[in-house]
XYZ file of C-alpha atoms in Angstrom:
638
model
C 156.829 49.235 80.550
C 156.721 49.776 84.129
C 158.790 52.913 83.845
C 156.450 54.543 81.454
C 153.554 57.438 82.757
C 152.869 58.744 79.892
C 153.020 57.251 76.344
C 152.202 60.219 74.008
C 151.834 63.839 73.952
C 150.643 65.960 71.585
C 151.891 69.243 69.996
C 155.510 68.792 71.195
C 157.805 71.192 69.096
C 160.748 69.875 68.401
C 163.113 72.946 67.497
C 166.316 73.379 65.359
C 169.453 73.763 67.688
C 171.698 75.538 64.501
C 168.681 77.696 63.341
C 169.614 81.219 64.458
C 165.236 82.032 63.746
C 164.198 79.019 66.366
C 162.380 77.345 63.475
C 160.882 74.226 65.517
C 158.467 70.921 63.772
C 154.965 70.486 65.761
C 154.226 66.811 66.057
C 153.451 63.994 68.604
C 155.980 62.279 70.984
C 155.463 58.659 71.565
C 157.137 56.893 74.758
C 157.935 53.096 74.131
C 159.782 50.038 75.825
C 162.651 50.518 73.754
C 162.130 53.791 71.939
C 161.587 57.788 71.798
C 159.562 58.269 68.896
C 157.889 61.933 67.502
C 156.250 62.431 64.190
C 156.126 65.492 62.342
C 153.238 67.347 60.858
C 154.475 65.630 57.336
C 154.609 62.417 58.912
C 158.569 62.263 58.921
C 159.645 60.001 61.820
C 162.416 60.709 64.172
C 163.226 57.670 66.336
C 165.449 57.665 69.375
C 166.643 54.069 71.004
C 166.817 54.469 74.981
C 170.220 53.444 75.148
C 171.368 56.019 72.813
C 170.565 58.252 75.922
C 173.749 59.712 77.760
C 172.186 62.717 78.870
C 168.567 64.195 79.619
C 167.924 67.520 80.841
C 164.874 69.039 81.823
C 165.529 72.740 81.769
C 163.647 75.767 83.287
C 159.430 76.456 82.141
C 159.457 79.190 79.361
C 156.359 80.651 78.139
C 155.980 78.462 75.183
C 156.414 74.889 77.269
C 158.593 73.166 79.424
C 162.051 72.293 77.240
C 163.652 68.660 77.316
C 167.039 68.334 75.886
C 168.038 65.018 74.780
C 172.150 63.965 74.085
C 172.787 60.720 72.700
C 175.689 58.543 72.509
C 175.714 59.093 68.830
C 176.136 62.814 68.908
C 172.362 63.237 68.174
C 171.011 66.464 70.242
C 167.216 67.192 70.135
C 165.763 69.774 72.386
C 161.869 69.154 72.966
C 159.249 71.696 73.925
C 156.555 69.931 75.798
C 153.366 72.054 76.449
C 151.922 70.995 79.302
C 154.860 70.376 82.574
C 153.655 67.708 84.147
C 153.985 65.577 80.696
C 157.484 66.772 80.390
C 158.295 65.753 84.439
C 156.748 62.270 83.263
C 158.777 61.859 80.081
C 161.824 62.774 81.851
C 161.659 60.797 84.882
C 161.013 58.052 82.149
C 164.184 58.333 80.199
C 166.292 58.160 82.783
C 165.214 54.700 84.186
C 165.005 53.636 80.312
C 167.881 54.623 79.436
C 170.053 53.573 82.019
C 169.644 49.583 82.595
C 170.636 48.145 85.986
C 171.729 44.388 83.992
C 172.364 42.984 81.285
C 169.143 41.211 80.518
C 167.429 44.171 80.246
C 169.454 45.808 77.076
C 167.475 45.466 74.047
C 169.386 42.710 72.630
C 167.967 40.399 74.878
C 164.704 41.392 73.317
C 165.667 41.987 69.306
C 164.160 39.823 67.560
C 164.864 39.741 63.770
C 162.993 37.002 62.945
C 165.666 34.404 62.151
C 165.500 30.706 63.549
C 168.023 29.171 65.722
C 170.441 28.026 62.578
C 170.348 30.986 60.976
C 171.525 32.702 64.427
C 173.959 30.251 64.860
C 175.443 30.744 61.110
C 175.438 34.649 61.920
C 178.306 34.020 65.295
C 180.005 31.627 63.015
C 180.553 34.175 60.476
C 184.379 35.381 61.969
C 186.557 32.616 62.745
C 189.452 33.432 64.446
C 190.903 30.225 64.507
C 190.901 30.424 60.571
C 192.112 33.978 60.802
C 194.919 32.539 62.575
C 195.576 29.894 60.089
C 195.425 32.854 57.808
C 198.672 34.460 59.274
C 200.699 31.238 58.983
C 200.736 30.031 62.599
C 200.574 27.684 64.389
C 203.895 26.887 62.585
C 207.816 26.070 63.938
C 207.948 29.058 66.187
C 204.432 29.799 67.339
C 201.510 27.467 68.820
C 198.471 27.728 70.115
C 198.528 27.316 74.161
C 195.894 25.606 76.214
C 196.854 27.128 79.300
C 193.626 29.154 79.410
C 191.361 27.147 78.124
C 189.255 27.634 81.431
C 190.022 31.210 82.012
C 191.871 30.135 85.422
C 194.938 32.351 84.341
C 193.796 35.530 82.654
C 189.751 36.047 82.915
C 189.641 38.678 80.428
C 191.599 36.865 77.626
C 190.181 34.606 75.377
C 190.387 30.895 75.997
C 192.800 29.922 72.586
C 196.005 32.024 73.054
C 199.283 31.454 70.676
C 202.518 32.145 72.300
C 206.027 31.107 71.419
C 206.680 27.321 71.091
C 209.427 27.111 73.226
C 207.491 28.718 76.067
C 206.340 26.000 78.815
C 203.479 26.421 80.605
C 205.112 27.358 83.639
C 206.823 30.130 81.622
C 203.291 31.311 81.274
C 201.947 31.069 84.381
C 204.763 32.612 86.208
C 204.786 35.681 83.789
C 200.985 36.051 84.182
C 201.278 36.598 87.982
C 203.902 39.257 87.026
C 201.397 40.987 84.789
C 198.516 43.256 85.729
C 195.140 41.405 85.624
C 197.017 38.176 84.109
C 197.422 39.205 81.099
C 200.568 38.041 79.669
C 202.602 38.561 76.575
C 200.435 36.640 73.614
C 200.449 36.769 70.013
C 197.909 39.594 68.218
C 199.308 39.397 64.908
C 201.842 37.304 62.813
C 203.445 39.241 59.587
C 204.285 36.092 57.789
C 206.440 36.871 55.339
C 208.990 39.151 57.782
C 208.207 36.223 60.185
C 207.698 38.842 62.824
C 204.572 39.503 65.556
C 202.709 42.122 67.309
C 202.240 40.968 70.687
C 200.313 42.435 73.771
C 200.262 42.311 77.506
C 199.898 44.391 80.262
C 202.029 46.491 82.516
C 204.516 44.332 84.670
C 204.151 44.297 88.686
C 207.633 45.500 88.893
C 207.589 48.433 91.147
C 210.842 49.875 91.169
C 213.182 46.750 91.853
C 211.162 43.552 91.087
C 211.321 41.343 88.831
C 210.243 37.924 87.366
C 212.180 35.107 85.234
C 209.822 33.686 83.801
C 208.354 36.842 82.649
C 211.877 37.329 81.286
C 212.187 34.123 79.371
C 208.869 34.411 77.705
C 210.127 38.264 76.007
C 213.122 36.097 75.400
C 211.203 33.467 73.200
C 209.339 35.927 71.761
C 212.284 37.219 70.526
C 213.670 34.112 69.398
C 210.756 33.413 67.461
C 211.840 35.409 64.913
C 214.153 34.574 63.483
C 215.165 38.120 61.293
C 216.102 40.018 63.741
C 216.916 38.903 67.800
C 215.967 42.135 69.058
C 212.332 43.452 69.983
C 210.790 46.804 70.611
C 208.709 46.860 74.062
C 206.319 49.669 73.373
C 204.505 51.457 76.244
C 201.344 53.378 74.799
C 201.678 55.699 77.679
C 203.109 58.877 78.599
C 206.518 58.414 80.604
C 204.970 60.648 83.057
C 202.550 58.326 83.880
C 203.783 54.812 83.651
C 206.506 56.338 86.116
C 204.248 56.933 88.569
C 202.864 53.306 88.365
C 206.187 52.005 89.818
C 204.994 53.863 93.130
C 201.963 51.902 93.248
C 203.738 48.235 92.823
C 203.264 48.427 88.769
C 204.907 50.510 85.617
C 207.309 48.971 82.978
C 210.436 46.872 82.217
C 213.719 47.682 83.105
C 215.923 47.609 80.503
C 218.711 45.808 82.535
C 216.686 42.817 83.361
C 215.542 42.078 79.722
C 217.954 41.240 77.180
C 217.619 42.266 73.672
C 214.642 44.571 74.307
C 213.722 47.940 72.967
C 211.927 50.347 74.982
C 210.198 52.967 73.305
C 206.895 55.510 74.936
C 204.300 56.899 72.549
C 202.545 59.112 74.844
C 198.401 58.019 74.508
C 196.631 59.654 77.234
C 194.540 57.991 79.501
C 190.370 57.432 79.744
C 190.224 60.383 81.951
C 191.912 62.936 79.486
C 190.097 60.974 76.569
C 186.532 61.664 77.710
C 187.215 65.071 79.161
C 188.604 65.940 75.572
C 185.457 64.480 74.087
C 183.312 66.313 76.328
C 184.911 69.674 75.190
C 184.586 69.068 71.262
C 181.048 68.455 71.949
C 180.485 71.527 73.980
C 182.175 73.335 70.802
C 179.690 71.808 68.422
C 177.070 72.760 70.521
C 177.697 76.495 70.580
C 175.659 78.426 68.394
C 176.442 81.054 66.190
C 180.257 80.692 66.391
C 182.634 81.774 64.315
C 185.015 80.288 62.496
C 188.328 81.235 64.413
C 186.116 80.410 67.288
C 185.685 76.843 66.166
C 188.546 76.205 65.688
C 189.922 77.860 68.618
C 187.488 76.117 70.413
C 188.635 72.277 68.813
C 192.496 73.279 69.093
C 191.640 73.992 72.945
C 189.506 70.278 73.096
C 192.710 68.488 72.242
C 190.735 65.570 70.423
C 193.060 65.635 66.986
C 195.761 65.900 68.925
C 195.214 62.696 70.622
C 193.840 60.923 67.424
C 197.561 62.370 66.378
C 198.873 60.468 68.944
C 197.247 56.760 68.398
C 197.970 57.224 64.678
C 201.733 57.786 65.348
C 202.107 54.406 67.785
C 200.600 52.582 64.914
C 203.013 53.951 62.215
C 206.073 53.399 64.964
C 204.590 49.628 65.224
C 204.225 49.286 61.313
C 207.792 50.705 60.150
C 209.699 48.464 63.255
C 208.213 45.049 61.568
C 208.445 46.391 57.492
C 211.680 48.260 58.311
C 213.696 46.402 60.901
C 211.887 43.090 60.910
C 211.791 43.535 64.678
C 208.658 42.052 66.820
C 206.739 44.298 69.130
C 205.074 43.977 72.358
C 202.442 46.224 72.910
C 201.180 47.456 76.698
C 199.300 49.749 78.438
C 198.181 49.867 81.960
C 195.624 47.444 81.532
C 196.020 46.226 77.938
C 192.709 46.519 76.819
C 192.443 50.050 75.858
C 195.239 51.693 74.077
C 196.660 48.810 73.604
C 194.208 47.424 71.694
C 194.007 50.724 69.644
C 197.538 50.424 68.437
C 197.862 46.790 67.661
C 194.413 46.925 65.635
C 195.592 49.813 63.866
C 199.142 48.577 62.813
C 198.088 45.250 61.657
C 195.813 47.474 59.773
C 198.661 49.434 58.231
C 200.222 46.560 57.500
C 197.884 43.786 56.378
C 195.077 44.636 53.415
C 192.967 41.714 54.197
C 191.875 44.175 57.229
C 191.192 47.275 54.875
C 188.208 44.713 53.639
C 184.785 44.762 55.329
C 185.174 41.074 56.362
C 188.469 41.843 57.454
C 187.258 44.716 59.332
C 184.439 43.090 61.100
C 187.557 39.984 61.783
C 190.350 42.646 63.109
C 187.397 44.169 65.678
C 186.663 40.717 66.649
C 190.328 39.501 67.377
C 191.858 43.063 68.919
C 189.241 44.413 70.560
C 186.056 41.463 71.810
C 187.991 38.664 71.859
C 191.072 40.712 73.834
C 189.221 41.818 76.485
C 188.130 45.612 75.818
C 185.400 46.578 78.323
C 182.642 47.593 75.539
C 179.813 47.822 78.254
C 181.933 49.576 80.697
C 183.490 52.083 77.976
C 180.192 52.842 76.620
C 178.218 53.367 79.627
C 175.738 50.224 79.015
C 174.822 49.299 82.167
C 174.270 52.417 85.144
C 177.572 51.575 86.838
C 180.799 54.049 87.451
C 180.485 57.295 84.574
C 184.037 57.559 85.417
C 184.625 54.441 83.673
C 183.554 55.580 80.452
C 185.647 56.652 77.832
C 185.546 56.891 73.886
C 188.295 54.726 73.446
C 186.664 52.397 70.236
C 184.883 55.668 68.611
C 188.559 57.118 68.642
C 189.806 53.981 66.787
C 186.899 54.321 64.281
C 188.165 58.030 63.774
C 191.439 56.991 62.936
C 190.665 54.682 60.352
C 188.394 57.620 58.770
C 191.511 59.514 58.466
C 193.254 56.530 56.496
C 190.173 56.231 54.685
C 190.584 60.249 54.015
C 194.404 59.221 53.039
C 194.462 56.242 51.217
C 190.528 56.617 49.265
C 191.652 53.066 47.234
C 193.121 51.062 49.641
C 189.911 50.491 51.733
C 186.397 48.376 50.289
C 184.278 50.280 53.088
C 183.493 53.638 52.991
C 182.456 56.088 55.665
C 178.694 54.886 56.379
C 180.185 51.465 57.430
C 182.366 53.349 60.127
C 179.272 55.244 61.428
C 177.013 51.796 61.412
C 178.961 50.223 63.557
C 179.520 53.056 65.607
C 175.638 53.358 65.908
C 175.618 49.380 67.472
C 178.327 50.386 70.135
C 175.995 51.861 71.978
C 172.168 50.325 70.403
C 172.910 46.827 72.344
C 170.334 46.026 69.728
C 173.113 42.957 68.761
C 175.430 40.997 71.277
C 178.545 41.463 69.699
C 179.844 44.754 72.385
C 178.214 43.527 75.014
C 179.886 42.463 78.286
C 183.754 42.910 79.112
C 185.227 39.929 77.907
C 184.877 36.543 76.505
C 183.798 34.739 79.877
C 181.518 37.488 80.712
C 179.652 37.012 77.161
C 179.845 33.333 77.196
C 177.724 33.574 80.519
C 175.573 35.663 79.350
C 174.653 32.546 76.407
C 174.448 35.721 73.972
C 175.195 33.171 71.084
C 172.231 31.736 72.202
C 169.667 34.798 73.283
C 171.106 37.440 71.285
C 172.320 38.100 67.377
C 175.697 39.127 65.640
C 175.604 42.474 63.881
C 178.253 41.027 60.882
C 175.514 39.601 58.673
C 173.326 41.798 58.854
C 176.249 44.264 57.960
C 177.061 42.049 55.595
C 173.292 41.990 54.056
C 174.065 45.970 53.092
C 177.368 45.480 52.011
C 176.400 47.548 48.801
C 175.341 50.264 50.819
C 178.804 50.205 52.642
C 181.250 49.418 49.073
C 183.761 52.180 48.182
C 183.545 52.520 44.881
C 187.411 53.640 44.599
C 188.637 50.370 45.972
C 191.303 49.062 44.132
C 192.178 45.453 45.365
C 194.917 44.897 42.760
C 196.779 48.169 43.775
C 200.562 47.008 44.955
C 201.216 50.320 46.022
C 198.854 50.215 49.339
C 200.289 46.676 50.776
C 201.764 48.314 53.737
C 200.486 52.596 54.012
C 202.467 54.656 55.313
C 200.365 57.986 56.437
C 201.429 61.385 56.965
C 200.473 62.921 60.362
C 201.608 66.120 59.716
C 198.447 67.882 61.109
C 197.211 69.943 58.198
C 196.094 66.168 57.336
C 194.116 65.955 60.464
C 190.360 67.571 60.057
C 187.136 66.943 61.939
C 185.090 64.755 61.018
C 181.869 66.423 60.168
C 179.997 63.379 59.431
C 180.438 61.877 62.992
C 179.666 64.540 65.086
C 176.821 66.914 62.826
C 175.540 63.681 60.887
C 171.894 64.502 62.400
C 171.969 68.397 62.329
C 169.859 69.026 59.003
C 170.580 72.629 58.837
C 174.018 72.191 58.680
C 175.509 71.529 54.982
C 179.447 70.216 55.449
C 180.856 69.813 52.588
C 180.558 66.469 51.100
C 182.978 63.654 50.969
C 184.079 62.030 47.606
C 182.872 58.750 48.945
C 179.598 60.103 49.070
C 179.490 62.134 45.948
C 180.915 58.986 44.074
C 177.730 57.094 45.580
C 175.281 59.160 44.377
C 176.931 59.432 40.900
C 176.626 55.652 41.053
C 172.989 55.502 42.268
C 172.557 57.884 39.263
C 173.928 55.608 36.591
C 172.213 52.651 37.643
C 168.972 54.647 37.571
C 169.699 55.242 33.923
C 170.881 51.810 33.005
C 167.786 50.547 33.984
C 166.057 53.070 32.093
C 168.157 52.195 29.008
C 166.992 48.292 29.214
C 163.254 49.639 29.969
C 163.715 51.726 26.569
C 165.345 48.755 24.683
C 162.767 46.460 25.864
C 159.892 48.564 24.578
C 161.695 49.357 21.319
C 161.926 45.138 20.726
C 158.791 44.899 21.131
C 157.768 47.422 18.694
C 159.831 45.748 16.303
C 158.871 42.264 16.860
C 155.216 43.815 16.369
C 156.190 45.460 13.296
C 158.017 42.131 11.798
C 155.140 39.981 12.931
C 153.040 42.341 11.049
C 154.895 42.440 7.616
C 155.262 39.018 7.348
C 151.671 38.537 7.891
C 151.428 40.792 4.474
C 154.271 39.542 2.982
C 152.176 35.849 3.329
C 149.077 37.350 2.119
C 150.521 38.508 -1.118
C 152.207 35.197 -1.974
C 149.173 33.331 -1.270
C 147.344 36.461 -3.803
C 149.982 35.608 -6.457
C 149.766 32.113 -6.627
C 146.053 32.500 -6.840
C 146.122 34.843 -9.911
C 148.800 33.040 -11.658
C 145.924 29.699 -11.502
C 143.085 31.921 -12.740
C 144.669 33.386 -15.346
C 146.513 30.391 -16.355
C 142.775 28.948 -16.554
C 140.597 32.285 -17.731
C 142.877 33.918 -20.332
C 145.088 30.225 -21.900
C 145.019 31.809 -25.559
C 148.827 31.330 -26.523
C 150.060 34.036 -27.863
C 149.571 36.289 -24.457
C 151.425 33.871 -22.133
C 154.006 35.332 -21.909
C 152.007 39.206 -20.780
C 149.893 36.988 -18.619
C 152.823 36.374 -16.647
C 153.287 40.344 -16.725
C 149.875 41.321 -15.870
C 149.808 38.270 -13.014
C 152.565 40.178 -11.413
C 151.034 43.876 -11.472
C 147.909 42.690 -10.277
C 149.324 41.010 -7.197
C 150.853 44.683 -6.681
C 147.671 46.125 -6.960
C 145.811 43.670 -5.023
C 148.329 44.430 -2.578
C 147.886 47.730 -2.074
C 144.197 48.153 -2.411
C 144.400 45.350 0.300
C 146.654 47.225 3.072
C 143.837 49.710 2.138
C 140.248 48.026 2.534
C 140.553 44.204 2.306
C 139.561 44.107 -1.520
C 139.971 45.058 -4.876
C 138.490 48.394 -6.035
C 137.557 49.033 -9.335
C 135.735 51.902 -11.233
C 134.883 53.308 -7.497
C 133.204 49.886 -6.542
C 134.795 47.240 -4.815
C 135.844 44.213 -6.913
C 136.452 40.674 -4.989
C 139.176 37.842 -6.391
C 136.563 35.484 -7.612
C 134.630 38.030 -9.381
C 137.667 37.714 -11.773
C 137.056 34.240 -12.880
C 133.754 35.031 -14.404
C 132.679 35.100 -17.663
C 131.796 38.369 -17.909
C 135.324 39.804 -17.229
C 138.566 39.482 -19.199
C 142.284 40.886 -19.142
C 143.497 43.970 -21.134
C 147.631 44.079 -21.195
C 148.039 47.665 -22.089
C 148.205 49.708 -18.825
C 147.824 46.369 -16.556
C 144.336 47.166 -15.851
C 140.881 45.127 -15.281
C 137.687 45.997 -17.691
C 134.139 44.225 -18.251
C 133.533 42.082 -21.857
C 130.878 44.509 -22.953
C 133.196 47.688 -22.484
C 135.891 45.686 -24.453
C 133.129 44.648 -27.496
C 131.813 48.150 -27.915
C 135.009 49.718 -28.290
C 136.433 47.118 -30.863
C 133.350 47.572 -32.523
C 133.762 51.287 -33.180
């Protein structure tokens, strides 16, 4: 709170970036700890987490106010009008110490609480197993095992402690190859294909300059390749441009030399670096920015950016990956510079391909955890977390994310998540509000305690999982085992919903995913008002049956009672058998004048049962009706 002057201002505008009129809101901007908050003159909240913050700008005094223009991490823009200038200096000076944190403790994670106890924290981080997901695949089995050479981190700091590498590699197979490796990180297993009994493994670039070499890096691709036992050969991809991993060898790295390996592959897919990455970036957003274009413009402007191109680019590696494992049965190592960027991009996205467990958002949330945390990519680095190097940031996850969309786009049945769960977890890249893409690697986090002091995003994910279904899923569907995408790049398209999913004047045309949802939302809406109908209808019918067999007991109960009194009044022989007769139509008539008034009417008076029984009234057959003695007597008379 230190970092805050001023913690509200009144009648901010907040104006419409798309909105060729300048149509702005009027409302109140609130300054907290760990949000930007204004509110409307209709209430409507817009809220703004600090470390959604890439970029603030506080531009030249106009004669309305002093503008602020907010970017976020999430492609959010808003562009402020503050009245007074001073307020705005204060706000802005303010956002840039909030949103920029100088360690880890600090991030709002640290600070999110959720209100969940200890267990139920615990039970969240337990959630993905990877040891099961392992198990999963089929290994360890006769080929592969699991390797406790870095159980301590005291060969490769950025890979997880429980590696699985080929069984008849020795420990000092490992070691040796690891000092041959860039940052350690030596050939392991990322994914096992069980029933071609061929992996996807990783590394980094080799230390080989232009002439060295190592055996026991030699002997491990060796076991790899003997590990499967389909096919002896292997494919040695390098994610990078030939350009560029030749111009490694001049600094002591770059890639394997055919001559030296036997039985190897080598194939470049040409990814780009982080550089060319977040340069490209930078351009589609400067293109989305630009108001009033047109639409050659646009997509002049997007062609120019590059960004599908290189989107292109991943997608291809992945499809190379998936077709050398369905197609030849081969295994494939997978390396970039590093290994923790592209790398992890194309092995995520080919086990993807190939394995639908991963097209399911359990399997999603487990592939993220094993290629990309668990692997080492630099999340808080990447995403500009912490205020360390902005040259180290790059959009290397977000361009996975974007791929995926496109398979999504491709392949509408083969996935269980639909577009919204892409963009969630894109949103908690860069929130730190959970613990899961925080830190660099595995010994980084496990420092941190963040199991301990922070919470996993998965079950809360999982929570919503209704809000993220697909409603086109088709589990059963043989046809989308493996998928096999076209890249042709008609196929390619930008993704409206990522980059313009906060401008509201905007209208992009809306996905089938999305229309599907609301048709969804619409029939459940009238189910329910079905059953509310139906309800109300059984109950008008159990009142109506409760109410005619209240009458129907009445009437029996009438017509056992006139059956006695007549049986008694009017026993005279000869009439029995009309007595029986008249019983009946009186019931009927009692009946009916009952519904009407609770009695018996009679010449315009009202005429009770027991009045019956007396003396002074008798029974007349003809026409079934009731009259007094002395009427009968006087007309018999006559």
């Amino acid at each position: 709170m230190e970092h805050i002057r001023t913690t509200k201002v009144e009648q901010v505008k907040l104006l419409d970036r798309f909105s060729t009129s300048n149509k702005s809101l009027t409302g109140t901007l609130y300054l907290t700890a760990t949000h930007l908050l204004f509110i409307d003159s209709h209430q409507k909240e817009t809220w703004i987490l600090h470390h959604h913050i890439a970029l603030v700008e506080k531009l030249a005094l106009t004669t309305s106010g002093c503008p602020l223009v907010i970017q976020c991490k999430n492609f959010r823009t808003v562009h402020f009008i503050v009245p007074r200038e001073r307020d705005c200096h204060d706000i802005y000076n303010s956002l840039l110490q909030l949103s920029k944190q100088a360690k880890y403790e600090d991030l709002y994670a640290f600070s999110y609480n959720p209100k969940q106890n200890d267990s139920e924290r615990l039970r969240g981080w337990q959630l993905v197993d990877l040891a099961e997901e392992y198990k999963r695949m089929g290994v360890p089995n006769s080929n592969w095992q699991l390797s406790d050479a870095n159980r301590d981190y005291k060969i490769c700091e950025t890979y997880p402690r429980e590696l699985y590498v080929p069984r008849i590699a020795s420990k000092p197979i490992i070691v040796g190859s690891s000092k041959f490796r860039s940052k350690g990180r030596f050939p392991v297993l990322s994914y096992y294909h069980q029933n071609k009994e061929a992996a996807i493994c990783r590394c980094s670039q080799p230390l080989s300059g232009f002439s060295a070499r190592c055996l026991e890096d030699e002997h491990l691709l060796q076991a790899i390749s003997k590990a499967n036992p389909a096919n002896r050969y292997m494919y040695v991809m390098d994610t990078r441009p030939r350009l560029n991993a030749m111009a490694n060898r001049a600094a002591g790295k770059g890639y394997e030399n055919e001559d030296n390996y036997s039985n190897i592959r080598f194939q470049f897919v040409g990814i780009e670096n982080i550089h060319v990455m977040r340069s490209s970036l930078q351009k589609l957003l400067e293109v989305n920015g630009t108001k009033g274009l047109s639409v050659s413009d646009f997509y002049s402007g997007l062609e120019n950016a590059g960004w599908l191109r290189h989107i292109k680019a991943v997608m291809d590696a992945a499809i190379f990956l998936a077709k050398a494992i369905m197609v030849e049965n081969a295994s494939v190592l997978v390396h970039c510079s590093d290994g923790w960027d592209r790398t992890s991009q194309v092995c995520s996205l080919g086990s993807l391909l190939l394995d639908p467990y991963y097209r399911t958002i359990r399997g999603f949330m487990v592939l993220i955890e094993k290629d990309w945390i668990s692997f080492g990519h630099k999340y808080s680095e990447r995403c500009g977390h912490l205020d360390g190097d902005p040259k180290e940031v790059s959009p290397v996850f977000t361009q996975f994310l974007e791929c995926v969309w496109h398979l999504t786009e491709q392949f509408p049945q083969a996935f269980e998540f639909n577009e919204a769960f892409l963009l969630q977890i894109h949103e908690h890249i860069h929130s730190c509000q959970f613990g899961n893409f925080i830190g660099n690697c595995q010994k980084e986090r496990e420092e941190l305690k963040l199991k301990e002091k922070t919470y996993s995003l998965w079950p809360f994910l999982l929570d919503d999982q209704e809000k993220y279904f697909n409603p086109l899923y088709s589990s059963t569907s043989q046809k989308l085992a493996v998928l096999e995408p076209n890249t042709v790049s008609f196929n390619f398209k930008f993704w409206r919903n990522m980059y313009h999913q906060f401008d509201r004047t905007l209208h992009p045309r809306q996905s089938v995913f999305n229309i599907i949802m609301n048709m969804n939302e619409q029939n459940k809406q009238l189910q329910k008002d079905v059953k509310d109908l139906e309800s109300k209808v059984s109950f008008r019918l159990l009142d109506n049956f409760q109410l005619a067999f209240q009458v129907g007991r009445n009437a029996c109960s009438h017509l056992q009672y006139y059956t006695e009194q007549l049986q008694t009044v009017n026993d005279i022989g000869p009439f029995s058998l009309p007595r029986v007769a008249l019983g009946t139509k009186i019931c009927i008539v009692s009946l009916e004048n009952q519904n009407r008034c609770g009695s018996h009417s009679h010449g315009g008076r009202h005429v009770h049962p027991q009045d019956l029984s007396s003396p002074g009234w008798r029974t007349r057959e003809a026409g079934g009706v009731i009259r007094s003695k002395s009427e009968g007597l006087r007309k018999g008379e006559r």
